[in-house]
CSV table of C-alpha atoms and ligand atoms in Angstrom, one decimal:
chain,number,residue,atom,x,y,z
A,230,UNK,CA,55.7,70.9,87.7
A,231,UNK,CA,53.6,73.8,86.5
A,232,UNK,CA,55.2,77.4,87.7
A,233,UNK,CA,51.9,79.3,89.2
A,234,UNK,CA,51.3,82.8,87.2
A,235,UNK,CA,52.7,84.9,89.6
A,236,UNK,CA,55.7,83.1,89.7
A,237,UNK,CA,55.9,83.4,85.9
A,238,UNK,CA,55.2,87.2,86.3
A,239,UNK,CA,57.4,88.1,88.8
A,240,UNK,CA,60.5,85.8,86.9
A,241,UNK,CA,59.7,88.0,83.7
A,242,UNK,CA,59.7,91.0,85.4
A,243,UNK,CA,62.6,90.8,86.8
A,244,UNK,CA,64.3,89.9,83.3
A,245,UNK,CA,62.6,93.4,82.1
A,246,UNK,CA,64.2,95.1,85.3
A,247,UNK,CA,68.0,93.5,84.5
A,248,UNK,CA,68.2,94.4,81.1
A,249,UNK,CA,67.1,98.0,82.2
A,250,UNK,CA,69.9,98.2,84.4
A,251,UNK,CA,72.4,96.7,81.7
A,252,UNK,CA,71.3,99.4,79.3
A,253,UNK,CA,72.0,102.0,82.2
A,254,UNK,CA,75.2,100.3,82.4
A,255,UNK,CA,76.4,100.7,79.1
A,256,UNK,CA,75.0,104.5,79.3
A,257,UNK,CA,78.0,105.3,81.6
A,258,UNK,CA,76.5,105.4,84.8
A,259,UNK,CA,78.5,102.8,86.4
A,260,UNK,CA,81.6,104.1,87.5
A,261,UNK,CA,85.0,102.3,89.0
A,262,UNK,CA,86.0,102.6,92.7
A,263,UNK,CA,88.6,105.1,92.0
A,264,UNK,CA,86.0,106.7,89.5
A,265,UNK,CA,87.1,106.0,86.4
A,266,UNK,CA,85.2,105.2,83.4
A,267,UNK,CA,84.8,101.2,83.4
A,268,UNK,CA,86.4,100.5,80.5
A,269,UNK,CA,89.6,102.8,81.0
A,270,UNK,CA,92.7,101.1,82.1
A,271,UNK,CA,93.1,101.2,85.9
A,272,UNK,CA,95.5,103.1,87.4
A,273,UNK,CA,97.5,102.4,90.6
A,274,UNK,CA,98.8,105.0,93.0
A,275,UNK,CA,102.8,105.1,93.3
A,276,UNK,CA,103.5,101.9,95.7
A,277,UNK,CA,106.0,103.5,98.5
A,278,UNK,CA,108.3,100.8,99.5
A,279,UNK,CA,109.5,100.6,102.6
A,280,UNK,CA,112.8,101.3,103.5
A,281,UNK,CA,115.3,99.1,104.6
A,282,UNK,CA,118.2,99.6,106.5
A,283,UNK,CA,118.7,100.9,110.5
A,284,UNK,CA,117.4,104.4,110.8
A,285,UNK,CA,118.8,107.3,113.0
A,286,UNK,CA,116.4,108.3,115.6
A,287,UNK,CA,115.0,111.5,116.0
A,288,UNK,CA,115.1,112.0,119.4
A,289,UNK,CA,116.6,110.1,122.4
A,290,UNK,CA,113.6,107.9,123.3
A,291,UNK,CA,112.1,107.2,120.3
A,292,UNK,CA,111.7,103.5,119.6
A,293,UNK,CA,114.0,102.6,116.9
A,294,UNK,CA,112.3,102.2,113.3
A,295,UNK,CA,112.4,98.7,111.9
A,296,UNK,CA,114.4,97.8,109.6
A,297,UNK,CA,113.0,95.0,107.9
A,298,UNK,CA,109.8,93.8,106.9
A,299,UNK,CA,107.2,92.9,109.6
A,300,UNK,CA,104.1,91.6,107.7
A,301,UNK,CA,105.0,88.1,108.2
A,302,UNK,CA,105.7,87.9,111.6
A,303,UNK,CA,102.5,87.6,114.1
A,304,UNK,CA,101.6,88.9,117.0
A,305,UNK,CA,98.2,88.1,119.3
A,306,UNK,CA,97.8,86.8,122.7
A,307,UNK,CA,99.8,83.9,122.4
A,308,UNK,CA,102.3,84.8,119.7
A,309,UNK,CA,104.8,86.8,119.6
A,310,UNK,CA,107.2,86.0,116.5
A,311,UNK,CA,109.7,89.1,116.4
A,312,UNK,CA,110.6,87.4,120.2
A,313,UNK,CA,111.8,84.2,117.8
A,314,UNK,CA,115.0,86.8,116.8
A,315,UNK,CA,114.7,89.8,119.6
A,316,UNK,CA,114.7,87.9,122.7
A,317,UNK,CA,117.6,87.9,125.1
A,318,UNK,CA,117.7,84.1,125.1
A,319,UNK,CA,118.0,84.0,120.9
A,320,UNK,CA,118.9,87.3,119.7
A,321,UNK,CA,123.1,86.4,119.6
A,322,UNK,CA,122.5,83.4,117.6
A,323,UNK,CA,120.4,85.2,115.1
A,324,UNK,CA,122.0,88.6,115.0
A,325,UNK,CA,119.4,90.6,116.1
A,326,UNK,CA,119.6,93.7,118.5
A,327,UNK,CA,118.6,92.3,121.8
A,328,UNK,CA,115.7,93.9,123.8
A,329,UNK,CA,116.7,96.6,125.7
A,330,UNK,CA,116.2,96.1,129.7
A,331,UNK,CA,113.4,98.5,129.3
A,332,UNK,CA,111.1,95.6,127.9
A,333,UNK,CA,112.0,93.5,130.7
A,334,UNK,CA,110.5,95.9,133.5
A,335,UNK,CA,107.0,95.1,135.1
A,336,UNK,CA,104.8,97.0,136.3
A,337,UNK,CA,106.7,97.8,139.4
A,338,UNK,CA,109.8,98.0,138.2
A,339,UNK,CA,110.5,94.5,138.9
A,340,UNK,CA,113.5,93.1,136.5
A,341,UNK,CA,111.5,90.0,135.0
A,342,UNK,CA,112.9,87.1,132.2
A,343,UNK,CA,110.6,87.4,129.7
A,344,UNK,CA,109.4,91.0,128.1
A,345,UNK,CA,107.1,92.3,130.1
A,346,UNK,CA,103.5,92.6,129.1
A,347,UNK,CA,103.3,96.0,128.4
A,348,UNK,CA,105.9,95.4,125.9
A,349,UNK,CA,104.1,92.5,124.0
A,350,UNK,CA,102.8,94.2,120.9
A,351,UNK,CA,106.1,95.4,119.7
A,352,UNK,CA,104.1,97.2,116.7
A,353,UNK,CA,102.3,99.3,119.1
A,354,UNK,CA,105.6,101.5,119.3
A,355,UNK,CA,108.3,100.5,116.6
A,356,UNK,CA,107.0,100.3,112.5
A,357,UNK,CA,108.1,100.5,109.1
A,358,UNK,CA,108.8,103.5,107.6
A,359,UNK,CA,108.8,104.4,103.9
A,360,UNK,CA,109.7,107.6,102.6
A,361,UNK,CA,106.5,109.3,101.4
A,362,UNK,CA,105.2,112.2,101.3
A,363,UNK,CA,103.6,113.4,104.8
A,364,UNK,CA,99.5,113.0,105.3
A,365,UNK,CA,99.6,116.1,107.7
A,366,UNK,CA,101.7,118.5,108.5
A,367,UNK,CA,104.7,118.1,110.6
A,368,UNK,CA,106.8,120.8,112.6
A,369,UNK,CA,108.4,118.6,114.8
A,370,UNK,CA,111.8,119.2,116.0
A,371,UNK,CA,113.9,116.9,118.5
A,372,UNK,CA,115.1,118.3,121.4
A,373,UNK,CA,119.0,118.9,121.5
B,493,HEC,C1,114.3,86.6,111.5
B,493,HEC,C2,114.8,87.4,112.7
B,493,HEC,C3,113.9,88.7,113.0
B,493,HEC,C4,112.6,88.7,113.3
B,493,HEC,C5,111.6,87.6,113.4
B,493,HEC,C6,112.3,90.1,113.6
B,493,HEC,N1,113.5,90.9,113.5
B,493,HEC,FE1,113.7,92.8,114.0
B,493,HEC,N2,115.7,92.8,113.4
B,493,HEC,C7,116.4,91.6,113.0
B,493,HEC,C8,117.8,92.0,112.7
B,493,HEC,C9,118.8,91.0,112.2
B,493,HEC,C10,117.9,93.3,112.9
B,493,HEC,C11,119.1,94.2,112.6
B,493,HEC,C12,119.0,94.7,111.2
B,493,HEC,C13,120.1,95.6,110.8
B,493,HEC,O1,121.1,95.8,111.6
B,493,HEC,O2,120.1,96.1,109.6
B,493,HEC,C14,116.6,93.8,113.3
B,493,HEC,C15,116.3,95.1,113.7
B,493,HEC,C16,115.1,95.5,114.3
B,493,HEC,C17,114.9,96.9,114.9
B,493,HEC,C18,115.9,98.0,114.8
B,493,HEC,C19,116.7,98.2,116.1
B,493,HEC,C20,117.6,99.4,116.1
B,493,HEC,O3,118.2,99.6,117.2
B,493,HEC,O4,117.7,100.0,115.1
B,493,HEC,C21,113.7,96.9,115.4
B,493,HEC,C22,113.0,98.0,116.1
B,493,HEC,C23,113.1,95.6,115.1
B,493,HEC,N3,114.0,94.8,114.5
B,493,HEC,C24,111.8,95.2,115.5
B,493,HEC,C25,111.2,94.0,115.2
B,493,HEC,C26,109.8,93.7,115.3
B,493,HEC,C27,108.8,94.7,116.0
B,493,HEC,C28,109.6,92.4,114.9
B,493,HEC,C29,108.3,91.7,114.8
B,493,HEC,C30,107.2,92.3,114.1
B,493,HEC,C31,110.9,91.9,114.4
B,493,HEC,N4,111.8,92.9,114.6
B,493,HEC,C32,111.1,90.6,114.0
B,493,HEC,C33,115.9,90.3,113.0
B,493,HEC,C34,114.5,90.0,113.2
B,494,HEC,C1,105.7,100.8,124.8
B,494,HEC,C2,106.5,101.0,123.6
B,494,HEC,C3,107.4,99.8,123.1
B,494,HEC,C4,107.0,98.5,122.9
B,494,HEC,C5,105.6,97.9,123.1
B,494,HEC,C6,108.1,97.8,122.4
B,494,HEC,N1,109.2,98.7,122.4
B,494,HEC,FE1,111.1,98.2,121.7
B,494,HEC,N2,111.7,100.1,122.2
B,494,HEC,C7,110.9,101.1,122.7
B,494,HEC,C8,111.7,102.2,123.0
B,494,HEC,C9,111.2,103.6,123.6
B,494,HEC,C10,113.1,101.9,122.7
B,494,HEC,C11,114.3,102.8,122.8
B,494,HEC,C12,114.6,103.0,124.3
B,494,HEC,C13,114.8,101.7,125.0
B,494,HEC,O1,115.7,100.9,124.7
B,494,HEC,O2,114.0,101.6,126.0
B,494,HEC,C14,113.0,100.5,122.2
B,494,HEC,C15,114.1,99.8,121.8
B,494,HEC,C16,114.0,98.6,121.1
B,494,HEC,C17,115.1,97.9,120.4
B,494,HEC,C18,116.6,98.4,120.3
B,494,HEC,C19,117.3,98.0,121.6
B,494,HEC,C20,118.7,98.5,121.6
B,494,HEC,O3,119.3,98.5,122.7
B,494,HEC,O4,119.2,99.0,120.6
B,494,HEC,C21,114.6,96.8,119.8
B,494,HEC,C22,115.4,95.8,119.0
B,494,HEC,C23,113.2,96.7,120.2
B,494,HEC,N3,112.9,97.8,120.9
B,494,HEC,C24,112.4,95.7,119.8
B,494,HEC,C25,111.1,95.5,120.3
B,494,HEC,C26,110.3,94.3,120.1
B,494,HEC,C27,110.7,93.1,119.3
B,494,HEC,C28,109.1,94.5,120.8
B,494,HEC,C29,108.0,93.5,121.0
B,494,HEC,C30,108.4,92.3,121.8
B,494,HEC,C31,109.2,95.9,121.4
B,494,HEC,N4,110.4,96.4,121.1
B,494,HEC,C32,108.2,96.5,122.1
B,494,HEC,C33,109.6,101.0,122.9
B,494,HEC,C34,108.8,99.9,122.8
């Protein structure tokens, strides 16, 4: 098949354009995400680990800190995997802390079975911690 002219053209333009940009490239105006020079070794903020082990709480009603890792356990509508270890009904064969009765309260007070619903995305009220350094200020100081 015969390319039309334009076709032709436009295909050798566009090899003109590229190597423009590769030249620019090699000038130094391309620069990494974390702006470094492209060919300097990359380097990685300090990774904070999280810590392990039960924490204290700050204050009487704080939700406890948790003490293991959560990133594989899921959570959506239908799932709920830190139940698997936390719920009444399996938490003395796995060793877990049990639910308080606080997550088993509707609504209304009602005592219900299973946690209640505004209870469902555990992560919503109890995370990781890792001792970094803090993003923002923080005066805070539990009430005695
Ligand atoms: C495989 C079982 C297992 C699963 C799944 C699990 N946990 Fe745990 N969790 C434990 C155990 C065991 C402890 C007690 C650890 C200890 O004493 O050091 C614990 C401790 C905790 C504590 C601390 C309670 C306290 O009084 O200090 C919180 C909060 C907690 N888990 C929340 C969660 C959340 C939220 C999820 C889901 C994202 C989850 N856990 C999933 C086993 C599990
Ligand atoms: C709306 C906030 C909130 C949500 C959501 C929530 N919790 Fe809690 N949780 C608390 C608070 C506050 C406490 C401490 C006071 C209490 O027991 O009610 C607590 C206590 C706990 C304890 C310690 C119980 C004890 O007696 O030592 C565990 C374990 C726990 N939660 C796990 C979970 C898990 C797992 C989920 C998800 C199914 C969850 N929580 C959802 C606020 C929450």
């Amino acid at each position: 098949m015969k390319k039309h002219p334009l076709i032709s053209a436009l295909t050798a333009a566009a090899i003109v354009l590229g190597s423009g940009f590769a030249v620019a490239d090699q000038a130094g105006n391309v620069k990494s995400l974390r702006n470094d020079p492209i060919d300097a070794t990359n380097r990685l903020d300090e990774v904070l680990h999280q810590q392990s082990g039960r924490v204290a709480r700050n204050y009487r009603q704080q939700p406890p800190l948790i003490p293991h890792t959560v990133d594989q356990y899921q959570i959506d509508l239908s799932a709920n995997q830190c139940l698997a270890c936390h719920d009444w009904t399996k938490a003395g064969e796995r060793g877990a802390p049990t639910l308080s009765m606080t997550h088993y309260q509707g609504r209304d007070g009602e005592q219900l079975d299973e946690v209640a619903g505004t209870r469902w995305f555990c992560n919503q009220c109890h995370v990781p911690q890792a001792n970094a350094p803090a993003l923002v200020e923080n005066e805070f100081e539990s009430s005695n």
